[in-house]
Tab-separated table of C-alpha atoms in Angstrom:
chain	number	residue	atom	x	y	z
A	491	SER	CA	111.063	110.787	70.934
A	492	GLN	CA	110.699	113.894	73.070
A	493	THR	CA	113.612	115.539	74.924
A	494	ILE	CA	113.772	118.530	77.150
A	495	HIS	CA	116.843	120.606	77.688
A	496	GLN	CA	117.738	123.107	80.382
A	497	TRP	CA	120.751	125.386	80.638
A	498	PRO	CA	122.822	126.273	82.463
A	499	ALA	CA	123.125	123.206	84.683
A	500	THR	CA	124.505	125.289	87.512
A	501	LEU	CA	124.718	128.976	88.153
A	502	VAL	CA	126.146	131.125	90.918
A	503	GLN	CA	124.914	134.698	90.913
A	504	PRO	CA	125.377	137.672	93.212
A	505	VAL	CA	122.335	139.312	94.909
A	506	GLY	CA	120.840	141.962	92.656
A	507	SER	CA	122.106	140.481	89.368
A	508	PRO	CA	119.713	139.442	86.497
A	509	LEU	CA	118.735	135.869	85.784
A	510	SER	CA	117.856	134.041	82.594
A	511	LEU	CA	117.262	130.302	82.529
A	512	GLU	CA	116.195	128.574	79.312
A	513	CYS	CA	114.233	125.469	78.591
A	514	THR	CA	113.628	123.905	75.110
A	515	VAL	CA	111.585	120.853	74.161
A	516	GLU	CA	112.198	118.770	71.135
A	517	GLY	CA	110.041	116.219	69.411
A	518	THR	CA	106.598	117.628	70.124
A	519	SER	CA	104.415	120.604	69.148
A	520	ASN	CA	102.451	123.079	71.326
A	521	PRO	CA	103.330	121.498	74.626
A	522	ASN	CA	102.195	122.751	77.999
A	523	LEU	CA	105.295	124.050	79.729
A	524	TYR	CA	105.975	124.560	83.431
A	525	TRP	CA	108.597	126.121	85.693
A	526	TYR	CA	109.053	124.658	89.205
A	527	ARG	CA	111.379	125.569	92.073
A	528	GLN	CA	112.670	123.108	94.599
A	529	ALA	CA	114.189	124.334	97.823
A	530	ALA	CA	116.850	122.043	99.448
A	531	GLY	CA	115.121	118.946	100.811
A	532	ARG	CA	111.647	120.112	99.814
A	533	GLY	CA	109.015	119.304	97.288
A	534	LEU	CA	108.304	121.170	94.110
A	535	GLN	CA	106.586	124.553	93.949
A	536	LEU	CA	104.939	125.497	90.727
A	537	LEU	CA	106.017	129.029	89.532
A	538	PHE	CA	104.602	129.395	86.046
A	539	TYR	CA	102.843	127.462	83.340
A	540	SER	CA	102.117	128.130	79.739
A	541	VAL	CA	99.637	126.624	77.278
A	542	GLY	CA	100.908	128.484	74.216
A	543	ILE	CA	103.174	131.214	72.892
A	544	GLY	CA	102.825	134.404	74.869
A	545	GLN	CA	100.426	132.670	77.358
A	546	ILE	CA	101.838	132.698	80.856
A	547	SER	CA	100.099	131.960	84.171
A	548	SER	CA	101.814	132.816	87.377
A	549	GLU	CA	101.225	130.814	90.504
A	550	VAL	CA	103.442	132.576	93.028
A	551	PRO	CA	103.913	136.369	93.193
A	552	GLN	CA	107.660	137.063	93.348
A	553	ASN	CA	110.451	138.820	91.511
A	554	LEU	CA	110.571	136.187	88.798
A	555	SER	CA	108.911	136.267	85.425
A	556	ALA	CA	108.517	133.818	82.562
A	557	SER	CA	108.137	134.155	78.788
A	558	ARG	CA	107.461	131.857	75.893
A	559	PRO	CA	108.837	133.476	72.755
A	560	GLN	CA	108.614	130.292	70.636
A	561	ASP	CA	106.343	127.207	70.763
A	562	ARG	CA	108.964	124.985	72.442
A	563	GLN	CA	110.975	127.573	74.336
A	564	PHE	CA	110.330	128.686	77.933
A	565	ILE	CA	112.433	131.196	79.776
A	566	LEU	CA	112.579	132.161	83.435
A	567	SER	CA	113.885	135.569	84.202
A	568	SER	CA	114.582	137.954	86.989
A	569	LYS	CA	115.828	141.599	86.891
A	570	LYS	CA	117.345	141.417	90.459
A	571	LEU	CA	117.954	138.252	92.269
A	572	LEU	CA	117.314	137.796	95.949
A	573	LEU	CA	119.023	135.293	98.361
A	574	SER	CA	115.728	133.488	98.621
A	575	ASP	CA	115.763	132.803	94.902
A	576	SER	CA	118.443	130.119	95.456
A	577	GLY	CA	117.107	126.580	94.617
A	578	PHE	CA	116.797	123.962	92.034
A	579	TYR	CA	114.788	125.045	89.028
A	580	LEU	CA	113.047	122.423	86.934
A	581	CYS	CA	111.273	122.844	83.663
A	582	ALA	CA	108.645	120.329	82.534
A	583	TRP	CA	106.363	119.723	79.592
A	584	SER	CA	103.208	117.812	78.997
A	585	VAL	CA	100.987	116.968	75.941
A	586	ALA	CA	98.470	119.683	75.393
A	587	GLY	CA	94.934	118.290	75.884
A	588	SER	CA	96.068	114.969	77.232
A	589	TYR	CA	93.734	113.339	79.778
A	590	THR	CA	96.453	112.649	82.309
A	591	ASP	CA	98.641	115.725	81.767
A	592	THR	CA	101.696	113.717	82.788
A	593	GLN	CA	104.571	116.057	83.103
A	594	TYR	CA	108.184	115.193	81.943
A	595	PHE	CA	110.970	117.020	83.541
A	596	GLY	CA	114.259	118.439	82.318
A	597	PRO	CA	117.603	117.965	84.129
A	598	GLY	CA	117.238	121.181	86.087
A	599	THR	CA	119.331	124.183	86.932
A	600	ARG	CA	120.877	124.564	90.352
A	601	LEU	CA	121.015	128.294	91.201
A	602	THR	CA	122.970	129.701	94.169
A	603	VAL	CA	122.543	133.404	94.918
A	604	LEU	CA	125.330	134.818	97.095
B	1014	ALA	CA	95.734	123.291	103.539
B	1015	GLN	CA	98.209	120.598	102.632
B	1016	LYS	CA	96.764	118.365	99.953
B	1017	ILE	CA	99.467	115.742	99.499
B	1018	THR	CA	100.969	114.167	102.548
B	1019	GLN	CA	103.908	111.832	102.618
B	1020	THR	CA	104.391	110.890	106.241
B	1021	GLN	CA	107.680	108.965	105.836
B	1022	PRO	CA	110.736	111.314	105.520
B	1023	GLY	CA	113.009	108.269	105.113
B	1024	MET	CA	112.686	104.557	104.538
B	1025	PHE	CA	115.098	101.692	104.502
B	1026	VAL	CA	114.617	98.454	102.602
B	1027	GLN	CA	116.818	95.377	102.030
B	1028	GLU	CA	117.736	94.648	98.495
B	1029	LYS	CA	115.351	92.342	96.737
B	1030	GLU	CA	112.557	93.090	99.188
B	1031	ALA	CA	109.385	94.949	98.494
B	1032	VAL	CA	108.714	98.407	100.024
B	1033	THR	CA	105.588	100.652	100.337
B	1034	LEU	CA	105.820	104.400	100.257
B	1035	ASP	CA	102.793	106.169	101.698
B	1036	CYS	CA	100.799	108.990	100.135
B	1037	THR	CA	97.592	110.454	101.256
B	1038	TYR	CA	95.709	113.266	99.376
B	1039	ASP	CA	92.830	115.599	99.921
B	1040	THR	CA	90.570	116.900	97.200
B	1041	SER	CA	86.828	117.558	96.715
B	1042	ASP	CA	87.298	117.369	92.889
B	1043	PRO	CA	85.824	114.110	91.493
B	1044	SER	CA	88.251	114.135	88.602
B	1045	TYR	CA	91.969	114.021	89.543
B	1046	GLY	CA	95.211	112.190	88.743
B	1047	LEU	CA	97.829	110.878	90.996
B	1048	PHE	CA	101.522	110.441	90.075
B	1049	TRP	CA	104.774	109.131	91.518
B	1050	TYR	CA	108.027	110.504	90.550
B	1051	LYS	CA	111.578	109.424	91.369
B	1052	GLN	CA	114.402	111.898	91.956
B	1053	PRO	CA	117.833	110.432	92.054
B	1054	SER	CA	120.822	112.391	93.383
B	1055	SER	CA	121.369	113.877	89.954
B	1056	GLY	CA	118.128	115.896	90.478
B	1057	GLU	CA	116.042	114.902	87.376
B	1058	MET	CA	112.455	114.067	88.187
B	1059	ILE	CA	111.529	110.751	86.543
B	1060	PHE	CA	107.871	109.866	86.005
B	1061	LEU	CA	107.050	106.333	87.306
B	1062	ILE	CA	103.338	105.713	87.416
B	1063	TYR	CA	99.894	107.416	87.007
B	1064	GLN	CA	96.514	106.602	88.485
B	1065	GLY	CA	93.299	108.297	87.432
B	1066	SER	CA	90.528	108.908	89.858
B	1067	TYR	CA	88.107	106.976	87.640
B	1068	ASP	CA	90.452	104.083	86.998
B	1069	GLN	CA	88.968	100.848	88.296
B	1070	GLN	CA	92.241	98.995	88.561
B	1071	ASN	CA	95.386	99.768	90.349
B	1072	ALA	CA	98.101	101.050	87.989
B	1073	THR	CA	101.225	98.947	87.409
B	1074	GLU	CA	104.495	99.671	85.604
B	1075	GLY	CA	107.031	96.918	85.788
B	1076	ARG	CA	108.238	96.725	89.447
B	1077	TYR	CA	106.047	99.742	90.428
B	1078	SER	CA	102.422	99.469	91.387
B	1079	LEU	CA	100.140	102.016	92.919
B	1080	ASN	CA	97.794	100.800	95.741
B	1081	PHE	CA	94.863	103.142	95.146
B	1082	GLN	CA	92.292	103.288	97.912
B	1083	LYS	CA	89.883	106.003	96.870
B	1084	ALA	CA	87.726	105.973	100.000
B	1085	ARG	CA	90.774	106.426	102.220
B	1086	LYS	CA	92.232	108.955	99.776
B	1087	SER	CA	95.537	107.049	99.645
B	1088	ALA	CA	97.829	106.238	96.725
B	1089	ASN	CA	100.736	104.258	98.006
B	1090	LEU	CA	103.555	103.252	95.826
B	1091	VAL	CA	104.857	99.715	96.002
B	1092	ILE	CA	108.264	98.803	94.690
B	1093	SER	CA	108.813	95.034	94.378
B	1094	ALA	CA	112.289	93.445	94.374
B	1095	SER	CA	114.148	96.601	95.441
B	1096	GLN	CA	117.405	97.274	93.690
B	1097	LEU	CA	120.294	99.510	94.824
B	1098	GLY	CA	119.437	101.884	92.000
B	1099	ASP	CA	116.042	102.526	93.649
B	1100	SER	CA	117.719	104.611	96.289
B	1101	ALA	CA	116.388	108.068	95.637
B	1102	MET	CA	113.645	110.675	96.686
B	1103	TYR	CA	110.158	109.722	95.716
B	1104	PHE	CA	107.487	112.207	95.310
B	1105	CYS	CA	103.703	111.740	95.213
B	1106	ALA	CA	101.747	114.336	93.200
B	1107	MET	CA	98.189	115.137	92.328
B	1108	ARG	CA	96.629	116.918	89.459
B	1109	GLU	CA	93.212	118.403	89.997
B	1110	GLY	CA	90.624	120.064	87.901
B	1111	ARG	CA	90.989	118.185	84.621
B	1112	ASP	CA	87.418	118.921	83.671
B	1113	THR	CA	87.816	122.573	84.310
B	1114	GLY	CA	90.953	122.744	82.244
B	1115	GLY	CA	93.243	123.207	85.245
B	1116	PHE	CA	96.892	122.304	84.982
B	1117	LYS	CA	97.922	122.443	88.562
B	1118	THR	CA	99.949	119.487	89.898
B	1119	ILE	CA	100.960	119.704	93.460
B	1120	PHE	CA	103.742	117.630	94.978
B	1121	GLY	CA	104.299	116.144	98.467
B	1122	ALA	CA	107.379	116.708	100.498
B	1123	GLY	CA	108.901	113.413	99.362
B	1124	THR	CA	110.229	110.178	100.946
B	1125	ARG	CA	113.897	109.261	100.753
B	1126	LEU	CA	114.328	105.605	100.150
B	1127	PHE	CA	117.570	103.858	101.060
B	1128	VAL	CA	118.143	100.314	99.658
B	1129	LYS	CA	120.690	98.287	101.635
B	1130	ALA	CA	122.819	95.579	100.024
């Protein structure tokens, strides 16, 4: 069966510091991968998605970036965090080419920028 | 323009009763998919049910069913025989553009469900 991991689970970082969040998927090959952010009490905002290694599409211009160095690894980064980057970050995967494109989510990373 | 609308910020239901969570959507794409996710306090998003725009019958998954009214552009989630563990945030989502290869899924603001003992 497929599993998706995210780490760290929680993170507290000062403004201006760098960020690296990692997501890995097991049990599937060539998945579509997604990064979402959820502000407190809000819905999900799509940040990035990837259909293959090195292929990243950005949905929201910001100081965040994403990379996919391996087939089942998706990394969210920032060189300098802003207060507004605080939130709950969720990684998700879906089966490439599936009709429904149902997305399955990881446990999330709660980021607080102080 | 907001494409997914969940008008109920919070809902209460008595244990063992049924509850309907509302969702309306807006799209001009003839091919789309509708999803419901559950988010307990732990934060993980749990997929519940899917309805395709071309599906003739309403989707069902155990105690969950989706009341799909295409002409009204609504996709309400019905939870039968509510349990205390159903207390959570519920999100409606829509995926557009399947035929064009799009991968965008947009989420509503969510409805918080409280199940009372």
